[in-house]
Short mmCIF file of C-alpha atoms and ligand atoms in Angstrom, two decimals:
data_model
loop_
_atom_site.label_atom_id
_atom_site.label_comp_id
_atom_site.label_asym_id
_atom_site.label_seq_id
_atom_site.Cartn_x
_atom_site.Cartn_y
_atom_site.Cartn_z
CA UNK A 1150 -23.91 -9.41 -19.76
CA UNK A 1151 -20.26 -10.19 -19.62
CA UNK A 1152 -18.59 -7.55 -17.49
CA UNK A 1153 -19.36 -5.22 -14.61
CA UNK A 1154 -17.33 -2.23 -13.44
CA UNK A 1155 -18.12 -1.01 -9.91
CA UNK A 1156 -16.95 2.52 -9.14
CA UNK A 1157 -16.99 2.98 -5.37
CA UNK A 1158 -16.91 6.59 -4.18
CA UNK A 1159 -16.69 6.54 -0.40
CA UNK A 1160 -19.06 9.13 1.09
CA UNK A 1161 -20.35 10.48 -2.27
CA UNK A 1162 -23.53 12.19 -1.22
CA UNK A 1163 -26.84 12.42 -3.11
CA UNK A 1164 -27.60 16.09 -2.45
CA UNK A 1165 -24.42 17.00 -4.37
CA UNK A 1166 -24.30 14.30 -7.07
CA UNK A 1167 -28.01 14.04 -7.88
CA UNK A 1168 -29.09 17.58 -7.17
CA UNK A 1169 -26.70 20.50 -6.63
CA UNK A 1170 -23.93 19.62 -9.06
CA UNK A 1171 -25.42 17.07 -11.46
CA UNK A 1172 -25.11 19.48 -14.39
CA UNK A 1173 -21.40 19.82 -13.76
CA UNK A 1174 -20.74 16.08 -13.62
CA UNK A 1175 -21.36 15.02 -17.23
CA UNK A 1176 -20.14 11.44 -16.93
CA UNK A 1177 -22.11 10.61 -13.81
CA UNK A 1178 -25.04 12.40 -15.43
CA UNK A 1179 -24.65 10.20 -18.52
CA UNK A 1180 -24.77 7.06 -16.35
CA UNK A 1181 -27.88 8.35 -14.57
CA UNK A 1182 -29.60 9.29 -17.83
CA UNK A 1183 -29.00 5.90 -19.38
CA UNK A 1184 -29.46 3.87 -16.24
CA UNK A 1185 -31.33 4.13 -12.97
CA UNK A 1186 -30.25 5.84 -9.78
CA UNK A 1187 -31.39 6.58 -6.27
CA UNK A 1188 -30.41 7.30 -2.72
CA UNK A 1189 -28.94 4.28 -1.02
CA UNK A 1190 -29.90 3.68 2.60
CA UNK A 1191 -26.73 2.69 4.48
CA UNK A 1192 -26.46 0.17 7.29
CA UNK A 1193 -26.49 0.99 11.01
CA UNK A 1194 -24.00 2.54 11.59
CA UNK A 1195 -23.31 4.34 8.28
CA UNK A 1196 -19.56 4.04 8.69
CA UNK A 1197 -17.02 2.78 6.14
CA UNK A 1198 -16.34 -0.29 8.29
CA UNK A 1199 -18.75 -2.12 8.40
CA UNK A 1200 -20.71 -0.48 5.53
CA UNK A 1201 -18.77 -1.68 2.48
CA UNK A 1202 -18.62 -5.21 3.82
CA UNK A 1203 -22.34 -5.11 4.64
CA UNK A 1204 -22.96 -3.94 1.07
CA UNK A 1205 -20.80 -6.57 -0.61
CA UNK A 1206 -22.10 -9.46 1.53
CA UNK A 1207 -25.69 -8.20 1.96
CA UNK A 1208 -25.38 -9.06 5.66
CA UNK A 1209 -25.94 -6.66 8.53
CA UNK A 1210 -23.23 -5.66 11.03
CA UNK A 1211 -24.79 -7.94 13.66
CA UNK A 1212 -24.37 -10.92 11.36
CA UNK A 1213 -20.88 -9.78 10.40
CA UNK A 1214 -20.04 -9.41 14.10
CA UNK A 1215 -18.38 -6.00 13.92
CA UNK A 1216 -19.95 -2.65 14.62
CA UNK A 1217 -17.29 -0.18 13.59
CA UNK A 1218 -13.54 -0.04 13.07
CA UNK A 1219 -12.76 -0.83 16.68
CA UNK A 1220 -14.60 -3.58 18.50
CA UNK A 1221 -14.51 -5.33 21.82
CA UNK A 1222 -12.71 -8.63 21.74
CA UNK A 1223 -14.02 -9.81 25.08
CA UNK A 1224 -15.97 -8.36 27.97
CA UNK A 1225 -12.74 -7.29 29.61
CA UNK A 1226 -12.55 -3.52 29.55
CA UNK A 1227 -9.30 -3.10 27.70
CA UNK A 1228 -9.57 -5.72 24.98
CA UNK A 1229 -10.31 -3.99 21.68
CA UNK A 1230 -9.36 -4.95 18.13
CA UNK A 1231 -9.52 -3.38 14.69
CA UNK A 1232 -11.80 -5.27 12.33
CA UNK A 1233 -9.67 -5.86 9.29
CA UNK A 1234 -10.53 -8.43 6.61
CA UNK A 1235 -9.25 -11.33 8.69
CA UNK A 1236 -12.24 -10.92 11.02
CA UNK A 1237 -14.73 -11.12 8.20
CA UNK A 1238 -16.03 -14.67 7.83
CA UNK A 1239 -18.92 -13.81 5.53
CA UNK A 1240 -19.09 -14.82 1.91
CA UNK A 1241 -18.52 -11.75 -0.19
CA UNK A 1242 -19.94 -10.98 -3.60
CA UNK A 1243 -16.60 -11.82 -5.23
CA UNK A 1244 -16.54 -15.22 -3.51
CA UNK A 1245 -19.89 -16.05 -5.10
CA UNK A 1246 -18.63 -14.79 -8.44
CA UNK A 1247 -15.51 -16.92 -8.13
CA UNK A 1248 -17.70 -19.98 -7.50
CA UNK A 1249 -19.51 -19.14 -10.70
CA UNK A 1250 -16.17 -19.07 -12.55
CA UNK A 1251 -15.81 -15.29 -12.67
CA UNK A 1252 -12.62 -13.36 -12.19
CA UNK A 1253 -12.46 -10.19 -10.08
CA UNK A 1254 -10.16 -7.23 -9.61
CA UNK A 1255 -10.54 -5.34 -6.31
CA UNK A 1256 -8.68 -2.11 -5.62
CA UNK A 1257 -8.91 -0.22 -2.36
CA UNK A 1258 -12.20 -1.77 -1.23
CA UNK A 1259 -12.48 -1.03 2.52
CA UNK A 1260 -11.82 -4.03 4.75
CA UNK A 1261 -9.93 -6.03 2.11
CA UNK A 1262 -6.69 -5.81 4.07
CA UNK A 1263 -5.15 -8.30 4.65
CA UNK A 1264 -6.06 -9.57 1.18
CA UNK A 1265 -7.35 -13.09 0.75
CA UNK A 1266 -6.72 -15.45 -2.09
CA UNK A 1267 -9.04 -14.79 -5.01
CA UNK A 1268 -9.50 -15.71 -8.64
CA UNK A 1269 -8.19 -12.30 -9.65
CA UNK A 1270 -6.20 -9.60 -7.94
CA UNK A 1271 -6.61 -7.54 -4.79
CA UNK A 1272 -4.97 -4.26 -3.84
CA UNK A 1273 -5.77 -3.76 -0.16
CA UNK A 1274 -7.49 -0.79 1.45
CA UNK A 1275 -6.58 1.99 3.87
CA UNK A 1276 -6.50 -0.49 6.77
CA UNK A 1277 -3.03 -1.39 5.46
CA UNK A 1278 -0.55 -0.28 8.17
CA UNK A 1279 1.96 0.90 5.55
CA UNK A 1280 3.31 -0.20 2.21
CA UNK A 1281 5.83 -2.59 3.76
CA UNK A 1282 2.85 -4.84 4.61
CA UNK A 1283 1.64 -7.50 2.20
CA UNK A 1284 -1.39 -5.59 1.01
CA UNK A 1285 -1.86 -7.14 -2.41
CA UNK A 1286 -2.85 -10.51 -3.77
CA UNK A 1287 -0.84 -11.89 -5.42
CA UNK A 1288 1.80 -10.45 -3.09
CA UNK A 1289 4.16 -9.60 -5.96
CA UNK A 1290 1.96 -7.02 -7.64
CA UNK A 1291 2.60 -4.44 -4.96
CA UNK A 1292 6.07 -4.03 -6.44
CA UNK A 1293 4.48 -2.77 -9.67
CA UNK A 1294 2.10 -0.20 -8.23
CA UNK A 1295 4.46 2.78 -7.93
CA UNK A 1296 5.57 2.37 -11.54
CA UNK A 1297 1.96 2.03 -12.74
CA UNK A 1298 0.90 5.03 -10.62
CA UNK A 1299 3.80 7.03 -12.00
CA UNK A 1300 4.79 8.01 -8.46
CA UNK A 1301 4.31 6.74 -4.94
CA UNK A 1302 0.98 4.82 -4.92
CA UNK A 1303 -0.95 6.41 -2.03
CA UNK A 1304 -3.27 4.00 -0.21
CA UNK A 1305 -4.70 6.83 1.89
CA UNK A 1306 -3.64 10.35 2.89
CA UNK A 1307 -1.44 10.44 5.96
CA UNK A 1308 -1.29 13.22 8.57
CA UNK A 1309 -4.88 14.16 7.83
CA UNK A 1310 -5.19 16.34 10.91
CA UNK A 1311 -3.31 19.28 9.53
CA UNK A 1312 -4.01 22.98 9.15
CA UNK A 1313 -2.02 23.01 5.94
CA UNK A 1314 -5.03 22.67 3.67
CA UNK A 1315 -3.03 23.30 0.49
CA UNK A 1316 -0.78 20.38 1.28
CA UNK A 1317 -3.76 18.19 2.12
CA UNK A 1318 -5.56 19.11 -1.08
CA UNK A 1319 -2.46 18.30 -3.07
CA UNK A 1320 -2.15 14.92 -1.32
CA UNK A 1321 -5.77 13.99 -1.98
CA UNK A 1322 -5.48 14.87 -5.68
CA UNK A 1323 -2.24 12.92 -5.96
CA UNK A 1324 -3.82 9.91 -4.27
CA UNK A 1325 -6.83 10.01 -6.59
CA UNK A 1326 -4.85 10.61 -9.75
CA UNK A 1327 -2.58 7.67 -8.99
CA UNK A 1328 -5.44 5.41 -7.96
CA UNK A 1329 -7.19 6.03 -11.27
CA UNK A 1330 -3.93 5.33 -13.12
CA UNK A 1331 -3.70 1.98 -11.37
CA UNK A 1332 -7.39 1.32 -12.07
CA UNK A 1333 -6.99 2.15 -15.78
CA UNK A 1334 -3.92 -0.05 -15.99
CA UNK A 1335 -5.64 -3.13 -14.57
CA UNK A 1336 -8.87 -2.45 -16.46
CA UNK A 1337 -6.93 -2.99 -19.65
CA UNK A 1338 -4.12 -5.37 -18.67
CA UNK A 1339 -6.09 -7.91 -16.61
CA UNK A 1340 -8.79 -10.32 -17.63
CA UNK A 1341 -11.84 -9.67 -15.44
CA UNK A 1342 -15.55 -10.14 -15.17
CA UNK A 1343 -16.04 -7.98 -12.07
CA UNK A 1344 -13.87 -4.95 -11.45
CA UNK A 1345 -14.39 -2.90 -8.30
CA UNK A 1346 -12.43 -0.04 -6.83
CA UNK A 1347 -13.16 2.41 -4.04
CA UNK A 1348 -11.75 5.91 -4.03
CA UNK A 1349 -11.58 7.44 -0.52
CA UNK A 1350 -10.87 11.00 -1.68
CA UNK A 1351 -14.45 12.29 -1.51
CA UNK A 1352 -14.76 11.24 2.13
CA UNK A 1353 -11.46 12.92 2.98
CA UNK A 1354 -12.51 16.09 1.10
CA UNK A 1355 -15.82 16.30 2.94
CA UNK A 1356 -14.24 15.99 6.35
CA UNK A 1357 -11.52 18.53 5.59
CA UNK A 1358 -13.28 21.16 3.43
CA UNK A 1359 -17.02 21.10 4.13
CA UNK A 1360 -17.01 24.32 6.17
CA UNK A 1361 -15.85 26.37 3.17
CA UNK A 1362 -18.82 25.54 0.99
CA UNK A 1363 -21.69 25.37 3.45
CA UNK A 1364 -23.04 28.72 4.62
CA UNK A 1365 -24.86 26.86 7.39
CA UNK A 1366 -21.62 25.56 8.93
CA UNK A 1367 -20.57 27.32 12.13
CA UNK A 1368 -17.03 27.74 10.73
CA UNK A 1369 -18.14 28.91 7.28
CA UNK A 1370 -15.73 31.41 5.81
CA UNK A 1371 -17.26 33.37 2.97
CA UNK A 1372 -14.88 34.02 0.08
CA UNK A 1373 -12.47 31.36 1.25
CA UNK A 1374 -10.03 30.15 -1.41
CA UNK A 1375 -11.44 26.70 -0.64
CA UNK A 1376 -15.11 27.53 -1.23
CA UNK A 1377 -15.08 25.44 -4.39
CA UNK A 1378 -12.62 22.81 -3.21
CA UNK A 1379 -15.13 19.98 -2.86
CA UNK A 1380 -17.02 20.97 -6.00
CA UNK A 1381 -13.84 21.08 -8.10
CA UNK A 1382 -12.80 17.74 -6.72
CA UNK A 1383 -16.15 16.14 -7.65
CA UNK A 1384 -15.66 17.49 -11.18
CA UNK A 1385 -12.17 16.06 -11.22
CA UNK A 1386 -13.42 12.64 -10.13
CA UNK A 1387 -16.14 12.86 -12.78
CA UNK A 1388 -13.50 13.51 -15.48
CA UNK A 1389 -11.52 10.54 -14.21
CA UNK A 1390 -14.67 8.41 -14.45
CA UNK A 1391 -15.13 9.69 -18.01
CA UNK A 1392 -11.66 8.41 -18.87
CA UNK A 1393 -12.55 4.99 -17.53
CA UNK A 1394 -15.86 4.84 -19.40
CA UNK A 1395 -14.17 5.78 -22.68
CA UNK A 1396 -12.05 2.67 -22.63
CA UNK A 1397 -14.73 0.16 -21.63
CA UNK A 1398 -15.95 -2.61 -23.89
CA UNK A 1399 -19.42 -1.77 -25.15
CA UNK A 1400 -22.09 -3.46 -23.11
CA UNK A 1401 -20.15 -3.35 -19.84
CA UNK A 1402 -22.50 -2.76 -16.92
CA UNK A 1403 -21.44 0.13 -14.66
CA UNK A 1404 -22.38 0.60 -11.02
CA UNK A 1405 -21.47 3.70 -9.01
CA UNK A 1406 -22.18 3.61 -5.30
CA UNK A 1407 -21.19 5.09 -1.98
CA UNK A 1408 -21.38 3.53 1.46
CA UNK A 1409 -23.02 6.60 3.10
CA UNK A 1410 -23.43 10.30 2.46
CA UNK A 1411 -22.29 13.44 4.23
CA UNK A 1412 -23.78 16.35 6.12
CA UNK A 1413 -22.37 19.28 8.02
CA UNK A 1414 -21.22 18.62 11.56
CA UNK A 1415 -22.55 20.91 14.25
CA UNK A 1416 -20.18 19.85 17.01
CA UNK A 1417 -19.37 16.98 19.32
CA UNK A 1418 -21.17 15.58 22.32
CA UNK A 1419 -18.93 14.28 25.08
CA UNK A 1420 -20.82 11.13 25.84
CA UNK A 1421 -18.69 10.15 28.83
CA UNK A 1422 -18.85 13.61 30.30
CA UNK A 1423 -22.64 13.35 30.12
CA UNK A 1424 -22.60 9.87 31.69
CA UNK A 1425 -20.46 11.30 34.50
CA UNK A 1426 -22.85 14.19 35.08
CA UNK A 1427 -25.73 11.74 35.27
CA UNK A 1428 -23.82 9.64 37.80
CA UNK A 1429 -23.55 6.58 35.55
CA UNK A 1430 -19.78 6.82 35.12
CA UNK A 1431 -17.30 7.49 37.92
CA UNK A 1432 -13.56 8.16 37.59
CA UNK A 1433 -10.91 7.19 40.13
CA UNK A 1434 -9.74 10.79 40.54
CA UNK A 1435 -10.69 14.25 39.32
CA UNK A 1436 -9.14 15.58 36.14
CA UNK A 1437 -7.32 18.83 35.41
CA UNK A 1438 -8.33 19.05 31.78
CA UNK A 1439 -9.60 17.10 28.80
CA UNK A 1440 -8.07 13.66 28.27
CA UNK A 1441 -9.01 10.52 26.42
CA UNK A 1442 -10.89 8.09 28.66
CA UNK A 1443 -9.01 4.86 29.30
CA UNK A 1444 -10.27 1.87 31.33
CA UNK A 1445 -7.71 2.35 34.11
CA UNK A 1446 -9.20 5.80 34.88
CA UNK A 1447 -12.62 4.36 35.67
CA UNK A 1448 -13.93 3.40 39.10
CA UNK A 1449 -15.68 0.32 37.76
CA UNK A 1450 -17.44 -0.53 41.02
CA UNK A 1451 -19.38 2.72 40.68
CA UNK A 1452 -19.81 2.75 36.92
CA UNK A 1453 -22.87 1.57 35.07
CA UNK A 1454 -22.06 2.66 31.53
CA UNK A 1455 -19.35 4.18 29.35
CA UNK A 1456 -19.16 5.28 25.74
CA UNK A 1457 -16.90 5.27 22.71
CA UNK A 1458 -16.59 8.31 20.48
CA UNK A 1459 -16.57 8.58 16.70
CA UNK A 1460 -19.06 9.68 14.05
CA UNK A 1461 -21.64 7.88 16.16
CA UNK A 1462 -21.44 6.63 19.73
CA UNK A 1463 -21.47 3.19 21.21
CA UNK A 1464 -22.56 2.89 24.80
CA UNK A 1465 -21.56 -0.15 26.82
CA UNK A 1466 -22.99 -1.26 30.12
CA UNK A 1467 -21.00 -2.62 33.04
CA UNK A 1468 -23.04 -5.75 33.62
CA UNK A 1469 -22.74 -8.02 36.64
CA UNK A 1470 -21.42 -11.46 35.64
CA UNK A 1471 -20.48 -10.19 32.18
CA UNK A 1472 -17.88 -7.44 32.70
CA UNK A 1473 -15.13 -8.19 35.27
CA UNK A 1474 -16.42 -5.65 37.79
CA UNK A 1475 -19.98 -5.40 36.55
CA UNK A 1476 -22.64 -3.64 38.59
CA UNK A 1477 -25.81 -3.61 36.45
CA UNK A 1478 -27.72 -6.77 37.33
CA UNK A 1479 -29.38 -8.94 34.70
CA UNK A 1480 -32.79 -8.12 36.21
CA UNK A 1481 -32.38 -4.37 35.88
CA UNK A 1482 -30.53 -4.45 32.54
CA UNK A 1483 -33.49 -3.84 30.25
CA UNK A 1484 -35.09 -1.19 32.42
CA UNK A 1485 -31.77 0.60 32.68
CA UNK A 1486 -31.30 0.35 28.93
CA UNK A 1487 -34.73 1.85 28.28
CA UNK A 1488 -34.10 4.64 30.73
CA UNK A 1489 -30.72 5.51 29.22
CA UNK A 1490 -32.15 5.38 25.70
CA UNK A 1491 -34.84 7.83 26.70
CA UNK A 1492 -32.42 10.12 28.50
CA UNK A 1493 -29.96 10.18 25.62
CA UNK A 1494 -32.76 10.85 23.15
CA UNK A 1495 -33.91 13.81 25.16
CA UNK A 1496 -30.43 15.34 25.49
CA UNK A 1497 -30.64 18.60 23.55
CA UNK A 1498 -28.15 21.18 22.35
CA UNK A 1499 -26.47 23.66 24.69
CA UNK A 1500 -29.70 25.62 25.02
CA UNK A 1501 -31.62 22.42 25.67
CA UNK A 1502 -33.38 22.48 22.30
CA UNK A 1503 -34.21 19.06 20.88
CA UNK A 1504 -31.68 17.73 18.35
CA UNK A 1505 -33.39 14.54 17.21
CA UNK A 1506 -30.95 12.00 18.64
CA UNK A 1507 -31.73 8.40 17.71
CA UNK A 1508 -30.74 5.43 19.86
CA UNK A 1509 -30.85 1.81 18.70
CA UNK A 1510 -30.75 -1.50 20.52
CA UNK A 1511 -28.67 -3.93 18.44
CA UNK A 1512 -31.23 -6.74 18.54
CA UNK A 1513 -33.91 -4.37 17.16
CA UNK A 1514 -31.90 -3.48 14.06
CA UNK A 1515 -29.88 -6.62 13.28
CA UNK A 1516 -31.06 -10.10 12.35
CA UNK A 1517 -28.55 -11.64 14.75
CA UNK A 1518 -26.04 -10.10 17.11
CA UNK A 1519 -22.66 -11.81 16.91
CA UNK A 1520 -19.59 -11.11 19.03
CA UNK A 1521 -19.84 -8.11 21.35
CA UNK A 1522 -22.23 -5.43 20.23
CA UNK A 1523 -22.67 -2.13 22.01
CA UNK A 1524 -25.60 -2.10 24.43
CA UNK A 1525 -26.82 1.06 22.70
CA UNK A 1526 -25.93 2.64 19.36
CA UNK A 1527 -26.36 6.41 19.34
CA UNK A 1528 -26.75 8.93 16.50
CA UNK A 1529 -26.43 12.26 18.29
CA UNK A 1530 -28.69 14.82 16.62
CA UNK A 1531 -29.38 12.25 13.91
CA UNK A 1532 -25.64 12.47 13.07
CA UNK A 1533 -25.50 16.28 13.05
CA UNK A 1534 -23.21 15.83 16.06
CA UNK A 1535 -20.31 13.45 16.43
CA UNK A 1536 -19.53 11.73 19.72
CA UNK A 1537 -16.38 12.52 21.66
CA UNK A 1538 -15.07 9.95 24.11
CA UNK A 1539 -12.85 12.35 26.06
CA UNK A 1540 -13.48 13.40 29.64
CA UNK A 1541 -12.44 16.38 31.74
CA UNK A 1542 -13.96 18.94 29.37
CA UNK A 1543 -16.43 20.04 32.03
CA UNK A 1544 -18.91 20.46 29.18
CA UNK A 1545 -21.08 18.10 27.21
CA UNK A 1546 -21.12 20.09 23.97
CA UNK A 1547 -17.76 20.95 22.43
CA UNK A 1548 -16.81 22.57 19.16
CA UNK A 1549 -13.04 22.70 19.08
CA UNK A 1550 -11.26 20.52 16.62
CA UNK A 1551 -8.90 18.48 18.77
CA UNK A 1552 -9.98 14.95 18.01
CA UNK A 1553 -9.73 15.06 14.25
CA UNK A 1554 -11.38 16.83 11.36
CA UNK A 1555 -14.91 17.79 12.19
CA UNK A 1556 -16.29 19.66 9.19
CA UNK A 1557 -18.77 16.99 8.22
CA UNK A 1558 -20.34 13.87 9.59
CA UNK A 1559 -21.68 10.82 7.78
CA UNK A 1560 -25.27 10.86 6.60
CA UNK A 1561 -27.39 7.75 6.25
CA UNK A 1562 -28.00 7.98 2.53
CA UNK A 1563 -25.34 7.35 -0.08
CA UNK A 1564 -25.70 7.10 -3.86
CA UNK A 1565 -26.45 4.26 -6.26
CA UNK A 1566 -26.31 4.38 -10.05
CA UNK A 1567 -26.72 1.36 -12.33
CA UNK A 1568 -26.27 1.47 -16.08
CA UNK A 1569 -26.88 -1.88 -17.69
CA UNK A 1570 -28.48 -3.49 -20.72
CA UNK A 1571 -31.61 -1.38 -21.34
CA UNK A 1572 -33.65 -4.53 -22.02
CA UNK A 1573 -32.93 -5.69 -18.44
CA UNK A 1574 -34.28 -2.41 -17.15
CA UNK A 1575 -37.39 -2.67 -19.32
CA UNK A 1576 -38.00 -6.23 -18.21
CA UNK A 1577 -37.81 -5.09 -14.60
CA UNK A 1578 -40.34 -2.34 -15.30
CA UNK A 1579 -37.71 0.38 -15.01
CA UNK A 1580 -36.94 3.08 -17.48
CA UNK A 1581 -33.73 4.83 -18.43
CA UNK A 1582 -33.11 7.92 -16.34
CA UNK A 1583 -35.50 6.84 -13.60
CA UNK A 1584 -34.81 7.92 -10.03
CA UNK A 1585 -35.69 5.11 -7.65
CA UNK A 1586 -36.83 5.32 -4.05
CA UNK A 1587 -36.24 2.92 -1.23
CA UNK A 1588 -32.90 1.44 -2.30
CA UNK A 1589 -30.87 -0.24 0.41
CA UNK A 1590 -27.17 -0.94 0.60
CA UNK A 1591 -28.16 -4.58 1.07
CA UNK A 1592 -29.68 -4.60 -2.45
CA UNK A 1593 -26.35 -3.95 -4.16
CA UNK A 1594 -24.82 -7.45 -4.04
CA UNK A 1595 -28.05 -9.24 -5.14
CA UNK A 1596 -28.43 -6.72 -7.99
CA UNK A 1597 -24.88 -7.30 -9.19
CA UNK A 1598 -25.33 -11.08 -9.05
CA UNK A 1599 -28.52 -10.61 -11.03
CA UNK A 1600 -26.60 -8.61 -13.65
CA UNK A 1601 -24.49 -11.76 -14.05
CA UNK A 1602 -27.76 -13.74 -14.13
CA UNK A 1603 -26.87 -15.42 -10.84
CA UNK A 1604 -29.47 -15.99 -8.11
CA UNK A 1605 -29.61 -14.22 -4.77
CA UNK A 1606 -28.20 -16.48 -2.05
CA UNK A 1607 -30.84 -17.18 0.57
CA UNK A 1608 -28.97 -15.55 3.44
CA UNK A 1609 -28.71 -12.14 1.82
CA UNK A 1610 -30.86 -9.37 3.25
CA UNK A 1611 -31.40 -7.39 0.07
CA UNK A 1612 -33.06 -8.12 -3.23
CA UNK A 1613 -32.13 -7.42 -6.81
CA UNK A 1614 -33.62 -4.23 -8.14
CA UNK A 1615 -33.89 -6.08 -11.45
CA UNK A 1616 -36.40 -8.41 -9.73
CA UNK A 1617 -34.06 -11.34 -9.43
CA UNK A 1618 -33.96 -14.65 -11.25
CA UNK A 1619 -34.62 -18.10 -9.95
CA UNK A 1620 -32.08 -20.76 -10.61
CA UNK A 1621 -30.36 -23.52 -8.69
CA UNK A 1622 -28.23 -22.02 -5.97
CA UNK A 1623 -25.83 -24.98 -5.73
CA UNK A 1624 -22.91 -22.81 -6.63
CA UNK A 1625 -23.44 -20.88 -3.44
CA UNK A 1626 -21.89 -23.46 -1.11
CA UNK A 1627 -18.85 -21.72 0.26
CA UNK A 1628 -16.90 -21.62 3.46
CA UNK A 1629 -13.90 -19.68 4.61
CA UNK A 1630 -10.87 -21.70 5.67
CA UNK A 1631 -10.77 -21.01 9.44
CA UNK A 1632 -6.97 -20.98 9.40
CA UNK A 1633 -7.21 -17.82 7.32
CA UNK A 1634 -9.25 -15.92 9.85
CA UNK A 1635 -8.56 -13.55 12.68
CA UNK A 1636 -4.93 -12.86 12.17
CA UNK A 1637 -5.43 -9.32 13.38
CA UNK A 1638 -2.56 -6.86 13.57
CA UNK A 1639 0.81 -6.99 15.25
CA UNK A 1640 1.09 -4.52 18.14
CA UNK A 1641 3.23 -2.25 16.00
CA UNK A 1642 0.79 -2.28 13.08
CA UNK A 1643 -2.09 -1.76 15.47
CA UNK A 1644 -0.49 1.47 16.66
CA UNK A 1645 -0.16 2.68 13.07
CA UNK A 1646 -3.81 1.92 12.31
CA UNK A 1647 -4.95 3.51 15.55
CA UNK A 1648 -3.07 6.72 14.76
CA UNK A 1649 -4.43 6.80 11.23
CA UNK A 1650 -8.06 6.21 12.24
CA UNK A 1651 -7.80 8.78 15.04
CA UNK A 1652 -6.52 11.37 12.60
CA UNK A 1653 -9.42 10.63 10.31
CA UNK A 1654 -11.89 11.01 13.17
CA UNK A 1655 -13.25 7.48 12.93
CA UNK A 1656 -12.38 6.64 16.53
ZN1 LIG B 716 -17.14 5.58 4.08
#
């Protein structure tokens, strides 16, 4: 095999691609018929950062040392940072490929901003503060993108939290159209062995338009002009994929994958409001109305735990000797953690009916736990509910849309499709068109290396679905130059990223 094209579709969800709309997506259907496909179990948490990086390194978030977009830098209450590429010290699939003499093109892959040096080119992802930043490698190619895109190259839609759905729809189509133009351009103008791009449009469509197509959604509007918005967009993306496939050299392997799926969102659970009602979190003074919780509002001497909102929740404990004004002693830590886990799991909906919340301890789900992990990771209602960090609502369950789009949440299973040399499939005991069970996001990088007939590095979690090959792994020695790491954002850029991620509902 000489070449591999990886089509990343953030949030593409199996119930739509494999089941409901497969007949309407002829190009994805073609890849499934002539390859293998299956639901792809995401990492914990199933969130864009860290999921794509976990997929492309085959390392879990604990090993990567980041647990979401925003992470704690130290045990001080106010020190948070956004995990861009400079915080990622793991060897990525393309680093291994480079060691094996392969050239890569990466476009829009989450957490590739700021871009690192590579044998190939990189166009950074939506963690780029704005286009004045150096978001490409080599730096000069960013000057070409608008001309190639035939218009302003859109890294990600801005002002996502809008009621002007027509405008938003137009922006998402523009972004996607221009991304595919850039992809087609580099597919044909660059030399490459591995070509990967990630289109964010499906994720943005789900969050903004899910209510119009799902009769089970509390805000469903029958006969809305947007009832087919997501479906039409999937068809549009499928046609764009068709255009890419038409121009490929025969024999090119194609992978299509998403980092997680989607499901309807029921509402939000105000995790801090609940902690306050339980007496675990105390504020300095009463509130008049809903506000975002900030560390200065908290009476730390009387607070045992607090939470962060987002598509899932992270709960942190105020531990004696660890946090500046910690109160939970080391001796009671584990008992307190078990109690809170149980209490959160039994928190029901407004009527007290069970919602199937799942709570994880980091050390139970990761092979190691680097940097500062949450003390508990919470999927409210198994991700039917998002978590809201705000306080002063006076209620635990809220439905209004004031923290970002809330039509859909992330689901744990994404999609995976692999079309490669049929003899490789046969040799692995697989047959064309087969739907596979039990695929994990961690299997993707080993499988791609295997397509290049390269071995799975020993530290990777996953395994090749083609059964792997055994060969000397000498080429795997690799280390990141420490001077390249942890540059983070300037304060100004950090504000831009914070605003963008808040609009999108990630934080
Ligand atoms: Zn995603």
